[in-house]
């Protein structure tokens, strides 16, 4: 019997290392799928429709909004980005744990539409470490680092609305911990309804044999 | 920083193998503690007060009930049995994950008093396997097996009130799975309040440095 996968929503401050940890997780474990977003922005060279994004027209995207076909969406720089519910549902049905890497507001919206979704926030060991990681990239001006740290402070107000927090001190350890956490979700009662019904039915049959 | 442990309530049908799995879990992993029950029954030869049970008088036990010092209690054969809240609290504070192996009604009572408690139900792979395990012990008459199967059927109505289910197909694998599940509880947001407050405070300090 194939268990339906879990919808995992991962958020974290810019610079905390979400991408690196997920890369390690996907390289070392099977059974995971990224969510693929729909967007109205045009494809960049090398981007494949259905792999990197679902590229759709503005009209189609607005129809998806009206038909409640998106788990969450947002617009940046005149383009829409959103998570198609059907794509996620299909992968979950196939037994994959689907990872959705989105920011806080989107995460909380997903939780409203999918109460079973598991919200995980990735934190740095300390704020100082986050600052050093952002500065250490060498690509950000002090002004940008300052802006991101301020943004992190604002986002941190939402931490209590997440189900789990995970600390990224070491990338591979964090990926292992994330894997254990996600696999444990398969044991949730609501993920095992069909097995529970099977056992209840069997117990009833055996009890009735004796009558 | 020491994280407070989790209170784990484990239930399961008679014969499912809870004791064997817990033995394997305790032998292969540190950081676990059994809850020690209080009881009014007299000690049997070899039983040590504070290790096997806290042996108390009926008067003391009834005072514990009145003072809300018990997470749950029940009476069997003219004796009281119950879980002292303070013992559990102390072990949790020390960082242990505390395992409470009790039946369904007690488990649901604990959840009312300690909403953070994690309720896990151990199931057999099938009702038939349970029946074979009960019969195979060789110590039970067919009548007793029948009674236990009927009791299992009754208990199975409460499965949906548990947080997780775990299937005992192989003892050591089940113990490993139980360990992963319990360790994952340490990542729950409510178990990490002090770390979250620390990060929020640090982010605020760094953001204010720039002002």
XYZ file of C-alpha atoms in Angstrom, chain A residues 13 123-128 130-131 146 149-150 152-153 156-167 177 180-181 184-185 187-190 192-193 195-200 202-204 206-211, chain B residues 13 123-128 130-131 146 149-150 152-153 156-167 177 180-181 184-185 187-190 192-193 195-200 202-204 206-211:
104
model
C 15.629 33.998 6.095
C 17.026 29.143 11.215
C 20.711 30.018 11.493
C 22.484 29.087 14.768
C 22.512 32.816 15.594
C 21.709 36.159 14.006
C 25.432 36.900 13.902
C 23.338 34.896 9.376
C 24.940 38.331 9.063
C 21.420 45.587 6.464
C 18.795 41.550 8.345
C 15.936 43.955 8.928
C 14.756 38.728 8.771
C 13.785 40.541 11.966
C 10.897 36.259 12.673
C 7.596 37.479 14.128
C 5.874 34.640 12.229
C 8.022 31.827 13.606
C 5.414 30.649 16.080
C 3.010 29.895 13.259
C 5.350 27.223 11.880
C 5.095 23.605 12.990
C 8.823 22.917 13.254
C 12.076 24.792 13.274
C 15.339 23.362 12.068
C 18.753 24.904 12.643
C 17.590 16.041 10.279
C 14.022 12.353 9.531
C 11.499 15.070 10.257
C 8.163 11.012 10.439
C 5.185 12.863 8.952
C 3.348 8.190 10.517
C 0.733 10.851 11.195
C -2.681 9.392 11.845
C -4.283 11.426 9.090
C -2.715 6.495 7.390
C -6.474 6.540 7.178
C -4.449 1.411 6.872
C -6.438 2.280 10.001
C -9.724 1.430 8.263
C -8.233 -1.865 7.076
C -7.199 -2.899 10.602
C -10.555 -1.862 12.057
C -10.175 -6.972 9.968
C -10.613 -6.808 13.741
C -14.364 -6.609 13.323
C -12.301 -11.705 13.401
C -14.472 -10.680 16.359
C -17.600 -11.658 14.443
C -16.205 -15.071 13.441
C -16.608 -16.130 17.036
C -20.254 -15.148 17.274
C -3.346 -3.697 21.542
C -0.375 -1.447 15.370
C 0.276 -4.946 14.035
C 0.695 -5.305 10.239
C -2.736 -6.989 10.234
C -5.373 -8.267 12.640
C -4.436 -11.808 11.610
C -2.080 -9.992 16.084
C -4.225 -13.083 16.518
C -10.951 -14.173 21.558
C -9.241 -9.618 19.911
C -12.639 -8.235 20.846
C -8.625 -4.727 20.312
C -11.637 -4.133 18.090
C -9.421 0.549 17.551
C -12.290 3.052 17.587
C -9.947 5.510 19.352
C -7.139 5.352 16.787
C -8.039 8.642 15.166
C -7.446 10.471 18.417
C -3.775 9.525 18.350
C -1.165 11.738 16.676
C 0.858 8.973 15.045
C 0.590 5.307 14.303
C 3.543 2.982 13.999
C 3.442 -0.545 12.618
C 11.283 4.302 13.402
C 13.189 8.978 14.553
C 9.620 9.940 15.302
C 11.634 14.784 15.452
C 9.353 16.093 18.194
C 12.032 20.264 16.417
C 8.483 21.319 17.223
C 8.095 25.056 17.470
C 6.663 24.876 20.973
C 12.048 25.602 20.978
C 10.557 28.745 22.457
C 15.830 29.476 20.988
C 13.230 31.363 18.955
C 13.193 34.215 21.508
C 17.012 34.330 21.388
C 17.096 34.664 17.588
C 14.338 37.293 17.611
C 19.535 39.050 18.349
C 17.952 40.102 15.062
C 16.393 43.107 16.752
C 21.542 43.876 14.931
C 18.769 45.777 13.149
C 18.968 48.553 15.758
C 22.774 48.805 15.501
C 22.278 50.386 12.109
C 19.900 53.091 13.327
